[in-house]
Amino acid sequence: MGREYKQGIKRNWRQFGLQILTVFAVGLTMGSQRNVVPIMGEETFDVTSFLVIGSFVVSFGIVKALLNLYSGKWADSYGRKPILLLGWLSAVPIPFILIFAPSWSWIVVGNILLGVNQGVAWSMSMISKIELAGPSERGLAAGLDEAFGYTGVAIGAWFTGVIAAQYSLRPEPFYFLLLVIIVAMLIAIFFLEETLPYAQAEAAQPDGGEEFHADADLPFAEIVKRATYKDRTLFTAAQAGHVENFVDTLVWIAFPLFLLAQGLDTAQIGVVVGVHSGAYFLQVYTGRLGDQIGRKPPIVIGFFLAGGGVLGMTFVEGYYAWIIMSGIAGVGMALHYPNLISVASDAAHPLWRSTGLGVYRLWRDLGYAVGAILIGITMDLLYIEAAFYGTAIAMFISGGLVYLMMEETHPELGTHQRSSLSQGDA
């Protein structure tokens, strides 16, 4: 008799917990470069152009965006676990490149591999949680995923900053990174199970309706079109995801250099950066909030709050004031981040949900590349604070578009119809 795949976080708590550990490790991997690497650009490699320093984020963003798209497609075809293992395998060379890199161009290459790891490993862990949880806990699953992932980013940024302050910018911080990658790979190989059968079981439910089952057969190109521009709500989510990563890029590039210029040391910078990412842990609550009141309200409020926190960084002075503003921006990000993922997930058929989320994450993570270029040019041509102003304005405009254009996608509270665009209409 075949195994019965029933959804629910409590029912599948062991595998869900292992997926939490996985995304925490993904966050640690990313966070290990959040604090130390931009400072290495100035102090180790004597790079003076902010745009050149930002080039390692550009390479990361482009590769991560493309891998989000294609890893989702591959995972719908071959399963989640094999693709996840490829993501961790790609990360193995990263600490060695960071330790031995003779020039900044090597750091850029290392971040290409980081983009592969993040685009594949985080995508697979996220979709697995959503499949284990089921529709009624989708927001909670997305919130837990982002909360523990970005808590890993915060701890990675803080811990490598402490190590760098105690010893040096390299190699010591990256020994920790190597240990994280090895442990995560071992967990993936020996303990994680495939979750694709949960999506197949959800798709086989008889109560979806004729349009629901017809929607299962959309080709890859049609899914990309629908999630990009043919569905107004998904277009709005895509642009919002794109702009929200301007904030993440600003924190990655400009926060350390801005605070270094203000006289903070690497350990203090690690705390300010870490508080921002640490606030993402609130997604444990904000994702569930989206399940209770709908996706749209937390998204709109979050965009304006995040923009206000970024803007506030330039209007205050002092270590603790910067911590508070960084935290406010982080709370805003925590409000909208998991709920945008829920919007993309709500609107997708279970059999191509991984692909649909991959399209959303493609446009979202291209925001790293576009943001890094815009922020780098702004800082080179004007001054660092101007990058903060521009990012805040972009967040306010994007949040306004969400308020005006996005329909609610909550399975029970929403007005958006997943099958409102049939294959023939698209």
Short mmCIF file of C-alpha atoms in Angstrom, two decimals:
data_model
loop_
_atom_site.label_atom_id
_atom_site.label_comp_id
_atom_site.label_asym_id
_atom_site.label_seq_id
_atom_site.Cartn_x
_atom_site.Cartn_y
_atom_site.Cartn_z
CA MET A 1 0.00 0.00 0.00
CA GLY A 2 1.43 3.38 -1.03
CA ARG A 3 2.29 6.11 1.43
CA GLU A 4 -0.34 8.78 2.04
CA TYR A 5 1.02 12.33 1.78
CA LYS A 6 -1.02 14.58 4.06
CA GLN A 7 -0.13 18.23 4.56
CA GLY A 8 0.19 20.13 7.83
CA ILE A 9 3.14 21.52 9.79
CA LYS A 10 2.32 19.59 12.95
CA ARG A 11 1.83 16.33 11.04
CA ASN A 12 5.16 16.75 9.24
CA TRP A 13 7.08 18.49 12.01
CA ARG A 14 10.27 16.43 11.72
CA GLN A 15 10.84 17.16 8.05
CA PHE A 16 9.61 20.74 8.49
CA GLY A 17 12.13 21.23 11.29
CA LEU A 18 14.96 19.90 9.13
CA GLN A 19 13.94 22.31 6.38
CA ILE A 20 14.10 25.11 8.97
CA LEU A 21 17.69 24.07 9.77
CA THR A 22 18.44 24.05 6.06
CA VAL A 23 17.24 27.59 5.42
CA PHE A 24 19.02 28.76 8.59
CA ALA A 25 22.25 27.38 7.10
CA VAL A 26 21.47 29.13 3.79
CA GLY A 27 21.13 32.38 5.73
CA LEU A 28 24.39 31.82 7.62
CA THR A 29 26.13 31.29 4.28
CA MET A 30 24.82 34.58 2.93
CA GLY A 31 25.35 36.48 6.18
CA SER A 32 28.99 35.45 6.35
CA GLN A 33 29.61 37.88 3.48
CA ARG A 34 27.27 40.68 4.58
CA ASN A 35 29.68 42.50 6.87
CA VAL A 36 33.25 41.49 6.10
CA VAL A 37 33.36 41.36 2.29
CA PRO A 38 32.43 45.03 1.51
CA ILE A 39 35.08 46.16 4.01
CA MET A 40 37.59 43.80 2.36
CA GLY A 41 36.95 45.68 -0.89
CA GLU A 42 38.26 48.91 0.64
CA GLU A 43 40.87 47.65 3.10
CA THR A 44 42.25 44.47 1.50
CA PHE A 45 41.96 45.17 -2.22
CA ASP A 46 42.08 49.01 -2.17
CA VAL A 47 38.93 49.36 -4.28
CA THR A 48 37.79 52.99 -4.20
CA SER A 49 34.74 52.88 -6.50
CA PHE A 50 31.49 52.03 -4.77
CA LEU A 51 30.14 50.67 -8.07
CA VAL A 52 33.09 48.26 -8.33
CA ILE A 53 32.57 47.17 -4.72
CA GLY A 54 28.92 46.62 -5.56
CA SER A 55 29.86 44.45 -8.54
CA PHE A 56 29.98 41.38 -6.32
CA VAL A 57 26.31 41.95 -5.45
CA VAL A 58 25.46 42.46 -9.14
CA SER A 59 26.95 39.07 -10.02
CA PHE A 60 25.16 37.50 -7.07
CA GLY A 61 21.79 39.00 -7.98
CA ILE A 62 21.81 38.06 -11.66
CA VAL A 63 22.87 34.47 -11.03
CA LYS A 64 20.51 33.99 -8.06
CA ALA A 65 17.60 35.39 -10.07
CA LEU A 66 18.17 33.03 -13.01
CA LEU A 67 18.72 30.03 -10.74
CA ASN A 68 15.48 30.84 -8.89
CA LEU A 69 13.64 30.53 -12.19
CA TYR A 70 15.27 27.40 -13.52
CA SER A 71 15.66 25.58 -10.22
CA GLY A 72 11.89 25.91 -9.79
CA LYS A 73 11.33 24.45 -13.25
CA TRP A 74 13.84 21.62 -12.66
CA ALA A 75 12.33 20.86 -9.25
CA ASP A 76 8.87 20.43 -10.77
CA SER A 77 10.42 17.93 -13.20
CA TYR A 78 13.00 16.07 -11.09
CA GLY A 79 12.11 16.73 -7.47
CA ARG A 80 13.25 19.13 -4.75
CA LYS A 81 16.02 17.14 -3.04
CA PRO A 82 18.36 16.54 -6.03
CA ILE A 83 18.27 20.26 -6.89
CA LEU A 84 18.91 21.20 -3.25
CA LEU A 85 22.01 18.97 -3.19
CA LEU A 86 23.34 20.71 -6.30
CA GLY A 87 22.88 24.03 -4.51
CA TRP A 88 25.04 22.97 -1.58
CA LEU A 89 27.66 21.41 -3.83
CA SER A 90 28.07 24.76 -5.60
CA ALA A 91 28.85 26.44 -2.25
CA VAL A 92 31.87 24.30 -1.36
CA PRO A 93 34.46 26.45 -3.23
CA ILE A 94 33.19 29.77 -1.79
CA PRO A 95 35.19 29.90 1.49
CA PHE A 96 38.39 28.87 -0.31
CA ILE A 97 37.92 31.66 -2.89
CA LEU A 98 37.33 34.24 -0.14
CA ILE A 99 40.40 33.07 1.78
CA PHE A 100 42.85 32.92 -1.12
CA ALA A 101 41.47 35.50 -3.61
CA PRO A 102 44.37 37.60 -4.99
CA SER A 103 42.09 40.30 -6.42
CA TRP A 104 38.55 41.68 -6.20
CA SER A 105 37.56 39.91 -9.43
CA TRP A 106 37.93 36.60 -7.60
CA ILE A 107 35.45 37.83 -4.98
CA VAL A 108 32.99 38.56 -7.78
CA VAL A 109 33.43 35.00 -9.07
CA GLY A 110 32.89 33.65 -5.54
CA ASN A 111 29.64 35.56 -5.34
CA ILE A 112 28.46 33.97 -8.58
CA LEU A 113 28.69 30.64 -6.74
CA LEU A 114 26.92 32.21 -3.75
CA GLY A 115 24.12 33.24 -6.13
CA VAL A 116 23.85 29.64 -7.36
CA ASN A 117 23.70 28.36 -3.79
CA GLN A 118 21.12 30.91 -2.66
CA GLY A 119 18.96 30.66 -5.77
CA VAL A 120 18.82 26.88 -5.56
CA ALA A 121 19.06 25.97 -1.86
CA TRP A 122 16.76 28.69 -0.51
CA SER A 123 14.19 28.12 -3.28
CA MET A 124 14.08 24.37 -2.63
CA SER A 125 13.82 24.73 1.12
CA MET A 126 11.03 27.29 0.77
CA ILE A 127 8.90 25.29 -1.64
CA SER A 128 9.36 22.18 0.50
CA LYS A 129 8.01 23.98 3.57
CA ILE A 130 5.00 25.29 1.63
CA GLU A 131 4.25 21.79 0.37
CA LEU A 132 4.60 20.22 3.81
CA ALA A 133 2.33 22.87 5.34
CA GLY A 134 -0.62 23.05 2.91
CA PRO A 135 -2.90 25.96 1.89
CA SER A 136 -4.22 26.89 5.33
CA GLU A 137 -0.71 27.36 6.77
CA ARG A 138 1.01 28.72 3.66
CA GLY A 139 1.68 32.14 5.14
CA LEU A 140 3.04 30.64 8.34
CA ALA A 141 5.33 28.35 6.36
CA ALA A 142 6.64 31.26 4.28
CA GLY A 143 7.08 33.34 7.43
CA LEU A 144 9.02 30.62 9.22
CA ASP A 145 11.18 30.11 6.14
CA GLU A 146 12.11 33.78 5.82
CA ALA A 147 12.39 34.28 9.59
CA PHE A 148 14.93 31.55 10.15
CA GLY A 149 16.71 32.26 6.87
CA TYR A 150 17.27 35.91 7.72
CA THR A 151 18.04 35.13 11.34
CA GLY A 152 20.84 33.06 9.84
CA VAL A 153 21.88 36.10 7.78
CA ALA A 154 21.90 38.24 10.94
CA ILE A 155 23.92 35.76 12.99
CA GLY A 156 26.32 35.16 10.12
CA ALA A 157 26.93 38.91 9.71
CA TRP A 158 27.34 39.44 13.45
CA PHE A 159 29.55 36.42 14.10
CA THR A 160 31.94 37.00 11.20
CA GLY A 161 32.19 40.65 12.27
CA VAL A 162 33.20 39.56 15.76
CA ILE A 163 35.75 37.11 14.36
CA ALA A 164 37.17 39.76 12.02
CA ALA A 165 37.46 42.28 14.86
CA GLN A 166 39.21 39.71 17.05
CA TYR A 167 41.55 38.32 14.38
CA SER A 168 41.48 39.70 10.80
CA LEU A 169 39.23 40.13 7.78
CA ARG A 170 40.47 36.80 6.42
CA PRO A 171 40.94 33.85 6.66
CA GLU A 172 39.39 33.28 10.11
CA PRO A 173 35.75 34.35 9.39
CA PHE A 174 35.54 31.94 6.47
CA TYR A 175 36.51 28.85 8.44
CA PHE A 176 33.09 29.25 10.05
CA LEU A 177 31.50 29.50 6.58
CA LEU A 178 33.12 26.22 5.47
CA LEU A 179 31.80 24.42 8.56
CA VAL A 180 28.24 25.64 7.85
CA ILE A 181 28.35 24.39 4.26
CA ILE A 182 29.64 20.94 5.23
CA VAL A 183 27.01 20.43 7.95
CA ALA A 184 24.18 21.61 5.68
CA MET A 185 25.24 19.25 2.91
CA LEU A 186 25.31 16.28 5.28
CA ILE A 187 21.78 17.09 6.52
CA ALA A 188 20.52 17.31 2.94
CA ILE A 189 22.10 14.00 1.93
CA PHE A 190 21.15 11.84 4.89
CA PHE A 191 18.03 13.30 6.51
CA LEU A 192 15.86 15.31 4.11
CA GLU A 193 13.01 13.65 2.20
CA GLU A 194 11.50 14.55 -1.18
CA THR A 195 8.39 16.79 -0.90
CA LEU A 196 7.16 16.77 -4.52
CA PRO A 197 4.64 13.99 -3.70
CA TYR A 198 2.87 16.42 -1.33
CA ALA A 199 2.26 18.82 -4.23
CA GLN A 200 1.05 15.96 -6.41
CA ALA A 201 -1.36 14.85 -3.67
CA GLU A 202 -2.69 18.42 -3.30
CA ALA A 203 -3.22 18.67 -7.07
CA ALA A 204 -5.16 15.41 -7.07
CA GLN A 205 -7.82 16.74 -4.69
CA PRO A 206 -11.25 16.39 -6.38
CA ASP A 207 -12.69 19.71 -5.17
CA GLY A 208 -10.54 22.06 -7.25
CA GLY A 209 -13.05 22.48 -10.07
CA GLU A 210 -12.72 22.16 -13.83
CA GLU A 211 -10.70 25.37 -14.29
CA PHE A 212 -8.33 24.38 -11.48
CA HIS A 213 -7.44 21.08 -13.14
CA ALA A 214 -7.19 22.64 -16.61
CA ASP A 215 -4.76 25.18 -15.12
CA ALA A 216 -2.33 22.36 -14.29
CA ASP A 217 -1.19 22.03 -17.90
CA LEU A 218 0.25 25.50 -18.47
CA PRO A 219 3.58 25.37 -20.35
CA PHE A 220 6.71 26.97 -18.89
CA ALA A 221 6.61 30.03 -21.17
CA GLU A 222 2.98 30.71 -20.27
CA ILE A 223 3.72 30.50 -16.55
CA VAL A 224 6.51 33.06 -17.00
CA LYS A 225 4.18 35.43 -18.88
CA ARG A 226 1.36 35.08 -16.37
CA ALA A 227 3.55 35.64 -13.33
CA THR A 228 5.36 38.56 -14.98
CA TYR A 229 2.76 40.77 -16.66
CA LYS A 230 -0.47 39.05 -17.79
CA ASP A 231 -1.88 38.90 -14.27
CA ARG A 232 -2.04 42.39 -12.76
CA THR A 233 -1.75 41.18 -9.19
CA LEU A 234 1.27 39.01 -9.94
CA PHE A 235 2.87 41.87 -11.89
CA THR A 236 2.40 44.09 -8.85
CA ALA A 237 3.96 41.42 -6.62
CA ALA A 238 6.90 41.06 -9.01
CA GLN A 239 7.67 44.79 -9.05
CA ALA A 240 7.31 44.94 -5.27
CA GLY A 241 9.69 42.04 -4.81
CA HIS A 242 12.14 43.71 -7.19
CA VAL A 243 12.14 47.00 -5.29
CA GLU A 244 12.20 45.43 -1.83
CA ASN A 245 15.63 43.99 -2.59
CA PHE A 246 16.96 47.52 -3.06
CA VAL A 247 16.78 47.70 0.73
CA ASP A 248 18.58 44.39 1.13
CA THR A 249 21.28 45.58 -1.29
CA LEU A 250 21.62 48.88 0.54
CA VAL A 251 22.12 47.01 3.82
CA TRP A 252 24.71 44.78 2.14
CA ILE A 253 26.75 47.48 0.36
CA ALA A 254 26.05 50.90 1.84
CA PHE A 255 25.33 50.18 5.51
CA PRO A 256 28.86 48.85 6.30
CA LEU A 257 30.61 51.62 4.35
CA PHE A 258 28.34 54.36 5.72
CA LEU A 259 28.84 53.20 9.30
CA LEU A 260 32.60 52.67 8.79
CA ALA A 261 32.84 56.31 7.66
CA GLN A 262 30.99 57.31 10.85
CA GLY A 263 33.70 55.68 12.97
CA LEU A 264 32.13 52.34 13.95
CA ASP A 265 34.32 49.23 14.06
CA THR A 266 33.52 45.92 12.32
CA ALA A 267 31.93 44.39 15.43
CA GLN A 268 29.59 47.38 15.87
CA ILE A 269 28.76 47.40 12.17
CA GLY A 270 27.94 43.71 12.45
CA VAL A 271 25.42 44.51 15.20
CA VAL A 272 23.69 47.27 13.19
CA VAL A 273 23.51 45.10 10.08
CA GLY A 274 22.58 42.06 12.15
CA VAL A 275 19.70 43.86 13.91
CA HIS A 276 18.15 44.64 10.54
CA SER A 277 18.29 41.02 9.41
CA GLY A 278 17.41 39.79 12.89
CA ALA A 279 14.13 41.71 12.75
CA TYR A 280 13.16 39.37 9.92
CA PHE A 281 12.54 36.74 12.61
CA LEU A 282 9.23 38.51 13.15
CA GLN A 283 8.12 36.77 9.96
CA VAL A 284 7.18 33.87 12.23
CA TYR A 285 4.29 36.15 13.21
CA THR A 286 3.81 38.29 10.10
CA GLY A 287 3.46 35.28 7.80
CA ARG A 288 0.76 33.89 10.06
CA LEU A 289 -0.80 37.35 10.18
CA GLY A 290 -1.24 37.13 6.41
CA ASP A 291 -3.12 33.86 6.91
CA GLN A 292 -5.47 35.60 9.33
CA ILE A 293 -6.17 39.06 7.83
CA GLY A 294 -4.99 38.72 4.23
CA ARG A 295 -1.73 39.33 2.39
CA LYS A 296 -2.17 42.91 1.20
CA PRO A 297 -2.35 44.94 4.46
CA PRO A 298 1.01 43.70 5.85
CA ILE A 299 2.64 44.24 2.46
CA VAL A 300 1.53 47.87 2.15
CA ILE A 301 2.38 48.78 5.75
CA GLY A 302 5.70 46.98 5.50
CA PHE A 303 6.84 48.93 2.45
CA PHE A 304 6.21 52.29 4.05
CA LEU A 305 7.79 51.24 7.34
CA ALA A 306 10.92 49.86 5.64
CA GLY A 307 11.27 53.02 3.56
CA GLY A 308 10.94 55.14 6.69
CA GLY A 309 13.62 53.18 8.53
CA VAL A 310 16.06 53.52 5.62
CA LEU A 311 15.41 57.25 5.41
CA GLY A 312 15.77 57.58 9.17
CA MET A 313 19.33 56.19 9.05
CA THR A 314 20.48 59.47 7.50
CA PHE A 315 18.66 61.72 9.98
CA VAL A 316 20.01 60.26 13.22
CA GLU A 317 23.48 60.00 14.72
CA GLY A 318 25.00 57.54 17.13
CA TYR A 319 25.41 53.79 17.43
CA TYR A 320 22.13 53.09 19.24
CA ALA A 321 20.08 55.40 17.01
CA TRP A 322 21.38 53.56 13.94
CA ILE A 323 20.48 50.26 15.57
CA ILE A 324 16.89 51.47 16.09
CA MET A 325 16.48 52.72 12.52
CA SER A 326 18.03 49.58 11.11
CA GLY A 327 15.58 47.56 13.21
CA ILE A 328 12.58 49.62 12.03
CA ALA A 329 13.54 48.98 8.40
CA GLY A 330 13.89 45.29 9.26
CA VAL A 331 10.41 45.16 10.82
CA GLY A 332 8.97 46.68 7.66
CA MET A 333 10.73 44.05 5.56
CA ALA A 334 9.42 41.34 7.87
CA LEU A 335 5.85 42.50 7.31
CA HIS A 336 5.86 42.28 3.54
CA TYR A 337 8.49 39.67 2.70
CA PRO A 338 6.59 36.43 3.49
CA ASN A 339 3.27 37.81 2.32
CA LEU A 340 4.59 38.58 -1.16
CA ILE A 341 5.73 34.95 -1.33
CA SER A 342 2.24 33.89 -0.25
CA VAL A 343 0.69 36.00 -3.03
CA ALA A 344 2.81 34.21 -5.64
CA SER A 345 2.05 30.84 -4.05
CA ASP A 346 -1.71 31.47 -3.75
CA ALA A 347 -1.95 32.23 -7.45
CA ALA A 348 -0.10 29.10 -8.63
CA HIS A 349 -1.37 25.61 -9.36
CA PRO A 350 0.31 22.99 -7.11
CA LEU A 351 1.90 21.23 -10.08
CA TRP A 352 3.70 24.39 -11.23
CA ARG A 353 3.91 26.25 -7.93
CA SER A 354 7.68 25.80 -7.75
CA THR A 355 8.01 27.26 -11.26
CA GLY A 356 5.61 30.11 -10.48
CA LEU A 357 7.48 31.00 -7.31
CA GLY A 358 10.68 30.80 -9.31
CA VAL A 359 9.36 33.48 -11.69
CA TYR A 360 8.48 35.76 -8.76
CA ARG A 361 11.90 35.16 -7.20
CA LEU A 362 13.56 35.84 -10.58
CA TRP A 363 12.17 39.37 -10.67
CA ARG A 364 12.65 39.83 -6.94
CA ASP A 365 16.32 38.92 -6.92
CA LEU A 366 17.14 40.86 -10.07
CA GLY A 367 16.54 43.70 -7.63
CA TYR A 368 19.93 42.87 -6.12
CA ALA A 369 21.67 43.54 -9.44
CA VAL A 370 19.64 46.61 -10.40
CA GLY A 371 19.83 47.97 -6.87
CA ALA A 372 23.59 47.45 -6.64
CA ILE A 373 24.16 49.30 -9.92
CA LEU A 374 21.88 52.21 -8.98
CA ILE A 375 23.23 52.43 -5.43
CA GLY A 376 26.85 52.19 -6.60
CA ILE A 377 26.43 54.88 -9.26
CA THR A 378 24.59 57.14 -6.81
CA MET A 379 27.31 56.79 -4.18
CA ASP A 380 30.08 57.41 -6.75
CA LEU A 381 28.47 60.43 -8.41
CA LEU A 382 26.85 62.00 -5.34
CA TYR A 383 27.39 60.75 -1.78
CA ILE A 384 26.47 57.73 0.34
CA GLU A 385 23.39 59.31 1.92
CA ALA A 386 21.84 59.88 -1.52
CA ALA A 387 21.59 56.10 -1.96
CA PHE A 388 19.51 55.95 1.22
CA TYR A 389 17.18 58.69 -0.07
CA GLY A 390 16.71 56.99 -3.44
CA THR A 391 16.00 53.59 -1.89
CA ALA A 392 13.41 55.07 0.48
CA ILE A 393 11.62 56.88 -2.37
CA ALA A 394 11.54 53.66 -4.43
CA MET A 395 9.95 51.81 -1.50
CA PHE A 396 7.27 54.47 -1.05
CA ILE A 397 6.37 54.40 -4.77
CA SER A 398 6.31 50.59 -4.91
CA GLY A 399 4.15 50.36 -1.78
CA GLY A 400 1.72 52.82 -3.38
CA LEU A 401 1.45 50.60 -6.47
CA VAL A 402 0.64 47.61 -4.26
CA TYR A 403 -2.10 49.59 -2.53
CA LEU A 404 -3.64 50.71 -5.83
CA MET A 405 -3.22 47.64 -8.05
CA MET A 406 -2.91 44.40 -6.06
CA GLU A 407 -5.96 42.22 -5.40
CA GLU A 408 -6.12 40.12 -2.24
CA THR A 409 -5.09 36.49 -2.96
CA HIS A 410 -5.91 34.86 0.39
CA PRO A 411 -7.70 31.52 -0.35
CA GLU A 412 -10.76 32.56 1.71
CA LEU A 413 -10.57 36.35 2.03
CA GLY A 414 -9.32 37.17 -1.45
CA THR A 415 -10.89 38.60 -4.59
CA HIS A 416 -8.17 37.39 -6.95
CA GLN A 417 -9.05 34.35 -9.04
CA ARG A 418 -6.13 32.07 -9.85
CA SER A 419 -7.82 30.79 -12.98
CA SER A 420 -9.14 34.13 -14.15
CA LEU A 421 -6.73 33.78 -17.09
CA SER A 422 -7.31 30.49 -18.80
CA GLN A 423 -4.67 29.12 -21.12
CA GLY A 424 -6.71 30.17 -24.09
CA ASP A 425 -7.01 33.77 -22.86
CA ALA A 426 -3.37 34.15 -21.98
#
